[in-house]
CSV table of C-alpha atoms in Angstrom, one decimal:
chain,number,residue,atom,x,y,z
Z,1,UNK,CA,-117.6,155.2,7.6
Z,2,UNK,CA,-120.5,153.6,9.8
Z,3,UNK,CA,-121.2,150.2,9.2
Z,4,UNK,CA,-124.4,148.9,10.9
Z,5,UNK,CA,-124.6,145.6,12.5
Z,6,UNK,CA,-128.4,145.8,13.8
Z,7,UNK,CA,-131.2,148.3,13.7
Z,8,UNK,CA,-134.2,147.9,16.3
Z,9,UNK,CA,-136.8,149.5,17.7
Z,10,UNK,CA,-135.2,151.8,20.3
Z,11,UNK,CA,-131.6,151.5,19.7
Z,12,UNK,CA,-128.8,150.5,16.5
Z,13,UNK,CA,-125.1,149.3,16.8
Z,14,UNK,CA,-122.8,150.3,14.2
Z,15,UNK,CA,-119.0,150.0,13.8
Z,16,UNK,CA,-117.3,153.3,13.1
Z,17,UNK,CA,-114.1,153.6,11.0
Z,18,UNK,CA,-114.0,149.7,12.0
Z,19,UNK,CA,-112.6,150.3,15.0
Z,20,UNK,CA,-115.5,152.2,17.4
Z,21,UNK,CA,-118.4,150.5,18.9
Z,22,UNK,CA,-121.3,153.1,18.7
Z,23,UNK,CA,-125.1,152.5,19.7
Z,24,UNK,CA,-127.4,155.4,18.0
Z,25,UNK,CA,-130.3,155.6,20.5
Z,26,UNK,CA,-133.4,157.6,20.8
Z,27,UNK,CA,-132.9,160.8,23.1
Z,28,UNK,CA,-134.5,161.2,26.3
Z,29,UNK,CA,-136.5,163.7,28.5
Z,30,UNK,CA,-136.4,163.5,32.9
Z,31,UNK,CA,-138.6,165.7,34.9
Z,32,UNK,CA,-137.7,166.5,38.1
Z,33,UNK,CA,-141.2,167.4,40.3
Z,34,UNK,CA,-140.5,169.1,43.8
Z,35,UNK,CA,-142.8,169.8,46.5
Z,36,UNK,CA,-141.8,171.6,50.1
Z,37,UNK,CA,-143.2,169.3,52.0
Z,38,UNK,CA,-143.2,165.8,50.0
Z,39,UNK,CA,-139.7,165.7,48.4
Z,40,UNK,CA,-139.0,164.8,44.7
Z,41,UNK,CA,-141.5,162.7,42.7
Z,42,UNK,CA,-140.1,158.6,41.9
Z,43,UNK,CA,-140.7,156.2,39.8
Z,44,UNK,CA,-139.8,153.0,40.9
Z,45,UNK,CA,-139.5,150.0,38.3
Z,46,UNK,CA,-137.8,146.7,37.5
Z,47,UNK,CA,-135.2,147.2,34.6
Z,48,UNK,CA,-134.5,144.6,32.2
Z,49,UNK,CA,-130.6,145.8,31.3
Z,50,UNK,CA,-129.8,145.6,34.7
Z,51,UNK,CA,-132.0,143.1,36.0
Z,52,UNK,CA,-133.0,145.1,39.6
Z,53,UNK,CA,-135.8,147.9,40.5
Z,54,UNK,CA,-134.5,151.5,40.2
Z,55,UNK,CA,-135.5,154.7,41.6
Z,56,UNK,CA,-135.8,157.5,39.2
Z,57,UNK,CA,-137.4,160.9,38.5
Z,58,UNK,CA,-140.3,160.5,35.3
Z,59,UNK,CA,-138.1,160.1,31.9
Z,60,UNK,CA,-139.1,159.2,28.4
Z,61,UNK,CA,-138.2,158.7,25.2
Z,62,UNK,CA,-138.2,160.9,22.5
Z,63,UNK,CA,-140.2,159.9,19.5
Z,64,UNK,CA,-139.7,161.0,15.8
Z,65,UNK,CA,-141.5,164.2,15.2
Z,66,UNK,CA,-141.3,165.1,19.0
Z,67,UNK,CA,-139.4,168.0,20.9
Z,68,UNK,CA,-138.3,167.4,23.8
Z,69,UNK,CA,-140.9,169.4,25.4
Z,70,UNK,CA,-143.8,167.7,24.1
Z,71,UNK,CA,-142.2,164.4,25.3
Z,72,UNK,CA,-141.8,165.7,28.8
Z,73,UNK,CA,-145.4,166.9,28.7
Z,74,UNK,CA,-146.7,163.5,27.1
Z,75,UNK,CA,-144.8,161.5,29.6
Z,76,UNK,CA,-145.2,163.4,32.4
Z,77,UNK,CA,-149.2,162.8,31.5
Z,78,UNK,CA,-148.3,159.2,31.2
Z,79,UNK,CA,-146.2,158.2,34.0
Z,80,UNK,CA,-147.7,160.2,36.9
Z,81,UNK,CA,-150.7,161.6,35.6
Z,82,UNK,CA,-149.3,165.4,35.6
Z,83,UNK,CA,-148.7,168.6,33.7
Z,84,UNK,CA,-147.3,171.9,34.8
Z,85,UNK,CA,-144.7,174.3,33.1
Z,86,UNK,CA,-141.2,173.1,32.1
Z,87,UNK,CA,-137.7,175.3,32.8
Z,88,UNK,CA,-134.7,173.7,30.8
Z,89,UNK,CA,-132.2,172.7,33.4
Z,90,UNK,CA,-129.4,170.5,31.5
Z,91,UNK,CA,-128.8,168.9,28.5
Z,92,UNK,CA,-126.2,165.8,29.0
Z,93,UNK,CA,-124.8,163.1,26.5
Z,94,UNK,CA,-125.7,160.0,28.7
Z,95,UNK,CA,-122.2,158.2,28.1
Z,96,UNK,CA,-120.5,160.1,25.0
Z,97,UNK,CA,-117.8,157.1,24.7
Z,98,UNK,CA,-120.2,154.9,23.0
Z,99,UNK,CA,-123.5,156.2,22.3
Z,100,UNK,CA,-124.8,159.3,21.1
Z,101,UNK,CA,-128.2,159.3,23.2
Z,102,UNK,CA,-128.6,162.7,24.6
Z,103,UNK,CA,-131.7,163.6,27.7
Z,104,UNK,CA,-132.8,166.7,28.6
Z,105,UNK,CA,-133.5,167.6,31.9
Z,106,UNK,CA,-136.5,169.5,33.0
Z,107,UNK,CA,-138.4,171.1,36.4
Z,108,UNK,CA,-142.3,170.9,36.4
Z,109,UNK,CA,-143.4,173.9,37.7
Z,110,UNK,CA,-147.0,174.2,39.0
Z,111,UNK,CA,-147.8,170.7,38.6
Z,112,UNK,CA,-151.3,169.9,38.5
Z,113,UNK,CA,-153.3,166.6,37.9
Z,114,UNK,CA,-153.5,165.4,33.7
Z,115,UNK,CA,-154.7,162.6,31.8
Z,116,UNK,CA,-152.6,160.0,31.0
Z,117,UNK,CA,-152.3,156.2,30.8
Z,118,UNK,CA,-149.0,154.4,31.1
Z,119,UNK,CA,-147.6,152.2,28.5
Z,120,UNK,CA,-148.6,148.4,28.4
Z,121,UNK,CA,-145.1,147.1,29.1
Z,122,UNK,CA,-144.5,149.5,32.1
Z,123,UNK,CA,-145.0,148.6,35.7
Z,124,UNK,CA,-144.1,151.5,37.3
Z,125,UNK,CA,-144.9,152.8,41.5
Z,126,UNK,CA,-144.9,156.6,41.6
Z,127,UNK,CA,-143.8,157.5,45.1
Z,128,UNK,CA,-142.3,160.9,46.7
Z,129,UNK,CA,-139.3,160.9,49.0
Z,130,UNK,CA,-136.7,163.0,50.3
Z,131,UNK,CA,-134.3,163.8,47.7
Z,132,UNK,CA,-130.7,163.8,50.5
Z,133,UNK,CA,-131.9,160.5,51.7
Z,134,UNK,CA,-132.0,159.0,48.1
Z,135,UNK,CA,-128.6,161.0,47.3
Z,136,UNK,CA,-127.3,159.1,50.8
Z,137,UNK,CA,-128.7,155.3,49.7
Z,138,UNK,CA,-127.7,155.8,45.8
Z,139,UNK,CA,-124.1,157.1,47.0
Z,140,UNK,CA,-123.7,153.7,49.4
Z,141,UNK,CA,-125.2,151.5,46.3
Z,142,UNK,CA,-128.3,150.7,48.3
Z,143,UNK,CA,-130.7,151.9,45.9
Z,144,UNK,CA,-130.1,152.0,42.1
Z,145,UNK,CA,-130.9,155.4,40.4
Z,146,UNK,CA,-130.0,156.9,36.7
Z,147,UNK,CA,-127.6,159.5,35.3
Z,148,UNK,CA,-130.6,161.9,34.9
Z,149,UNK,CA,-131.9,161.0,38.8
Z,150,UNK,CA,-128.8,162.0,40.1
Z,151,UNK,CA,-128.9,165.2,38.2
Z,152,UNK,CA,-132.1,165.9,39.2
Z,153,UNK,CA,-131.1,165.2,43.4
Z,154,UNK,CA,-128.3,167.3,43.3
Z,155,UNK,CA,-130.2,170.5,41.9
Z,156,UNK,CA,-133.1,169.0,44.2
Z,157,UNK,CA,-130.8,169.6,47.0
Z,158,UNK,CA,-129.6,172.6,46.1
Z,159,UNK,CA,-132.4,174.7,45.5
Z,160,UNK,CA,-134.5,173.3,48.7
Z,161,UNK,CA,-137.9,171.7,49.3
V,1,UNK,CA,-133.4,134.2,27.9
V,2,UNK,CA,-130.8,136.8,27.0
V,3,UNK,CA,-130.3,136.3,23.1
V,4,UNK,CA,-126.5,137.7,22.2
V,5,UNK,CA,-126.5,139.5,18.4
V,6,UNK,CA,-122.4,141.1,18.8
V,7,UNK,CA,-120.0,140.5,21.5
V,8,UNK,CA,-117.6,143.4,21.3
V,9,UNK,CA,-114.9,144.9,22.2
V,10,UNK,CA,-116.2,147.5,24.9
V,11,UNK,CA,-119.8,146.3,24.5
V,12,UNK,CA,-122.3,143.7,23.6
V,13,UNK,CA,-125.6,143.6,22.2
V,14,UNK,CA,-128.6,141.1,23.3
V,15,UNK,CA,-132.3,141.0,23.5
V,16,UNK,CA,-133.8,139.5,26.6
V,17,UNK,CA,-137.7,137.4,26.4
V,18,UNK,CA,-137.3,138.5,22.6
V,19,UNK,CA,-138.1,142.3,23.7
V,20,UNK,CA,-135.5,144.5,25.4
V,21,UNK,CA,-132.7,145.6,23.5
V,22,UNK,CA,-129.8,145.3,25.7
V,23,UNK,CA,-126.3,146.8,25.7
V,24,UNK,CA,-123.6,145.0,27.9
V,25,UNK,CA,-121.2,148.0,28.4
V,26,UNK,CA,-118.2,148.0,30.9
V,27,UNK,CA,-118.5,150.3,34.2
V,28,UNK,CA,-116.7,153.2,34.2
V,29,UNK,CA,-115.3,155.6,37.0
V,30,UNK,CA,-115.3,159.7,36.6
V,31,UNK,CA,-113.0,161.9,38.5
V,32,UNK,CA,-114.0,165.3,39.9
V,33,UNK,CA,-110.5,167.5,40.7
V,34,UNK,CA,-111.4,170.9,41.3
V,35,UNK,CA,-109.2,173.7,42.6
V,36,UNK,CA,-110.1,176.8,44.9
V,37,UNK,CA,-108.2,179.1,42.0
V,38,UNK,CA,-108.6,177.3,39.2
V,39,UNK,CA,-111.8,175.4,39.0
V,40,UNK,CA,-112.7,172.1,37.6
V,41,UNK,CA,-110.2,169.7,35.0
V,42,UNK,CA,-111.5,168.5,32.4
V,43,UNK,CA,-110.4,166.7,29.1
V,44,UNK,CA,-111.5,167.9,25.5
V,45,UNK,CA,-111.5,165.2,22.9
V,46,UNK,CA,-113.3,164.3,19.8
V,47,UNK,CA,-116.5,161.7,20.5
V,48,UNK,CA,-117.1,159.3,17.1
V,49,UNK,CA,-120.1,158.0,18.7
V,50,UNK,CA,-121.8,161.7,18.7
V,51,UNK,CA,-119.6,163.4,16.1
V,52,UNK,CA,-118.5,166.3,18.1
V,53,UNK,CA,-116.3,167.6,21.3
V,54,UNK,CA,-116.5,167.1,24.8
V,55,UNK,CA,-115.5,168.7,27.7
V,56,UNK,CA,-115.8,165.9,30.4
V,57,UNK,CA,-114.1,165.2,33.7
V,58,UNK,CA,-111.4,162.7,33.4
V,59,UNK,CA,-112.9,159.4,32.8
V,60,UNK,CA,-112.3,155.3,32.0
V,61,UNK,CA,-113.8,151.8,31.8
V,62,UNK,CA,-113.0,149.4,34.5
V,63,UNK,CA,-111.2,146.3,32.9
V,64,UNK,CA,-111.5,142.8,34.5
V,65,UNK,CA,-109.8,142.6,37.7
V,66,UNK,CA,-110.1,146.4,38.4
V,67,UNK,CA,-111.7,147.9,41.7
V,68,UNK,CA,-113.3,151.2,40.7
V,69,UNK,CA,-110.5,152.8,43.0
V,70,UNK,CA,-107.8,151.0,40.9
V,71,UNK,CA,-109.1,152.4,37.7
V,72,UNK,CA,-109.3,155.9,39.0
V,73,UNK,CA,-106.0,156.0,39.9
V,74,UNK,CA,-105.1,154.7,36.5
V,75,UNK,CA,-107.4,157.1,34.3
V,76,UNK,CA,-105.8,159.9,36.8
V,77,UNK,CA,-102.0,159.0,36.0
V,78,UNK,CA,-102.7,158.4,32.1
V,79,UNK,CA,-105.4,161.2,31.6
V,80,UNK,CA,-104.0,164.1,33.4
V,81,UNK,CA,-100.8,162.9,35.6
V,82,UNK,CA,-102.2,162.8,38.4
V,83,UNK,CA,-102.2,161.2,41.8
V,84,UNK,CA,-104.4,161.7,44.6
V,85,UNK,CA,-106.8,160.6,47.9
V,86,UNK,CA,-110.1,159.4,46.5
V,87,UNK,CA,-113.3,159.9,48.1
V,88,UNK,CA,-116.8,158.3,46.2
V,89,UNK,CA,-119.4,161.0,45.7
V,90,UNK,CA,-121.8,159.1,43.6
V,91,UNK,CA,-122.6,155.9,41.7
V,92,UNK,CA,-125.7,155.4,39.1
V,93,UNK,CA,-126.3,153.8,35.8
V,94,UNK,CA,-126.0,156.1,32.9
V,95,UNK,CA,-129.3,154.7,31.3
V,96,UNK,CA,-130.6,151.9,32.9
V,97,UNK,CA,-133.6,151.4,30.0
V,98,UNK,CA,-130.9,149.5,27.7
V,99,UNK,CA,-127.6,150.0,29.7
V,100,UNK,CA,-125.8,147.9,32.4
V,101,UNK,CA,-122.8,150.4,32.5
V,102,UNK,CA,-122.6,151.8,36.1
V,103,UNK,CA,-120.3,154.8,36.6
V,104,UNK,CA,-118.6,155.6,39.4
V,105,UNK,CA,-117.9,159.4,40.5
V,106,UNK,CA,-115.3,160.0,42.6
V,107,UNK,CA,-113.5,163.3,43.9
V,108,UNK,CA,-110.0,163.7,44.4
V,109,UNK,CA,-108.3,165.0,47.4
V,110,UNK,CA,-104.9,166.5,47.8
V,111,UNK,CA,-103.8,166.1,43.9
V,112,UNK,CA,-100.0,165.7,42.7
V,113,UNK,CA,-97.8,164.9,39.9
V,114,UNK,CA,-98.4,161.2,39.0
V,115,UNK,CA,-96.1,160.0,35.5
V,116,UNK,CA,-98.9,158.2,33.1
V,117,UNK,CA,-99.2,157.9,29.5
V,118,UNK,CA,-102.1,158.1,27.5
V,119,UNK,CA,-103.6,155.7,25.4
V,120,UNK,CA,-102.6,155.9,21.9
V,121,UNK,CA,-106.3,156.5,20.3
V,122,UNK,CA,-107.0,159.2,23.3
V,123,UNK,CA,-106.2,162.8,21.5
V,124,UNK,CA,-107.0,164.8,24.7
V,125,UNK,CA,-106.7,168.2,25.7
V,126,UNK,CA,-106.4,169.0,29.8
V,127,UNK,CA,-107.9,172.1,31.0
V,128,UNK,CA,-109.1,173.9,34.2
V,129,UNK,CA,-112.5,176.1,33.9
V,130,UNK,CA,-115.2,177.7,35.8
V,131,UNK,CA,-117.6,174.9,36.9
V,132,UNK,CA,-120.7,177.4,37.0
V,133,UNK,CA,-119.8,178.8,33.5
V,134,UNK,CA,-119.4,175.0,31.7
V,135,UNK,CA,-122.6,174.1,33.2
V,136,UNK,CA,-124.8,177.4,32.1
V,137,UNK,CA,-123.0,176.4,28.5
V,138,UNK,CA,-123.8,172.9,28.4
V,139,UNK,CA,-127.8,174.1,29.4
V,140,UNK,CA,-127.6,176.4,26.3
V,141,UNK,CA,-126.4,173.4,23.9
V,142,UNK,CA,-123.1,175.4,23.4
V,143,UNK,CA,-121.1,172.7,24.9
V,144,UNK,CA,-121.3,169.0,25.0
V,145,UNK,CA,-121.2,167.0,28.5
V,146,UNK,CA,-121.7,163.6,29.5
V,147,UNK,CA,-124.1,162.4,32.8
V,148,UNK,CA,-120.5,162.1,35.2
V,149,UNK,CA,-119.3,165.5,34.4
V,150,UNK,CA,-122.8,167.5,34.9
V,151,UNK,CA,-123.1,165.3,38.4
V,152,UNK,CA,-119.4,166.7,38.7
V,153,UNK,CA,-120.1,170.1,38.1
V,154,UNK,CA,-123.1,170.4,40.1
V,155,UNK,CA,-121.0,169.2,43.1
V,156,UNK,CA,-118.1,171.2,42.4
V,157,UNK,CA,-120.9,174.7,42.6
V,158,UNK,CA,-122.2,172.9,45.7
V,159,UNK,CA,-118.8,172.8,47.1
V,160,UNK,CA,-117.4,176.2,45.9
V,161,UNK,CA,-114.2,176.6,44.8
């Protein structure tokens, strides 16, 4: 039995069996854009819930009557001002202890330049950098990166460029 | 101005400048132990907040007073029974667009018999597998992961082993 203390815009908290704390959240889309010679596309922007700037690959969220490819395209459009063809690389429960938000990890191939204007309440800096130097700075708490940002480094790495 | 809705037990809820929905959440620490013969460990265990089974590397929230090292070793003994020599691969915020919770990722060296017991509402299962195979399942949807163990798994391919 889910008893629900708040519903919002983006997120709801409920009480589960009234004992678990859960927070039903949109899902989420991250892109992960490599070039050979530029590194891995950022976003850098100041985040409210954790009150510094983060660095992280383009990421979204999923809106009702969306799939999660049509998200990446649209925010992809959005955020950087790209489009290109999408390869599935993981799907991931964000932090399966409390809430049920799930994000879907994507490469862009062939990106090429799009349309796209960035929400009102973003103030985002796209920049490119070298995805083991981020991995380095993230891993000595330097630089603040998400779940789906480390993801996307480590296959980054892996795979070259 | 951070308005608080629900101070819980592992979380609370605010909204900050009467906008962002923000959860409070404690950090957490995962533990990657992998094995040359037998792989990766992981814990199986029934997740209210989604409604279906993990398979996640061991895991824990840091409680006050707790260095992320002291709740490793913790989470190790009562989790698995194990003891070991930590080194920190990673750390990143699972979703920093309504999240604080910060995770730490740290792989374990040398690993031995440690006596722990688990917490009474944990109903885990321990088991080694193939870190390639869990990861090409959790891209097809088959399984369910959270953020800590696909970082994991991608390190423990890196790695070998």
């Amino acid at each position: 039995m889910r008893r629900y203390l708040y519903r919002g815009r983006i997120l709801s908290l409920a009480i589960e069996d009234g004992h678990w704390e859960i927070v039903e959240h949109k899902d989420a889309v991250a892109l992960l854009v490599q070039d050979p010679q530029k590194g891995v596309l950022f976003v850098s922007q100041h985040r409210p819930a954790i009150g510094r700037r983060t660095l992280e690959i383009p990421a979204g969220l999923i809106e009702p009557g969306e799939s999660p490819e049509q998200t990446a395209l649209r925010e992809l459009a959005e955020e950087v001002q790209l489009t290109g063809t999408l390869e599935k690389l993981a799907e991931f429960y964000v932090s399966p202890g409390f809430t049920d938000e799930k994000t879907y990890l994507f490469r862009v191939h062939d990106p090429r330049p799009a349309q796209g204007v960035p929400d009102d309440d973003e103030d985002l800096t796209v920049l490119w950098r070298d995805p083991a130097e981020v991995l380095e700075e993230a891993r000595r708490g330097e630089l603040a990166i998400s779940a789906s940002t480390l993801a996307g480094l480590l296959i980054a790495v892996r795979d070259g460029g």
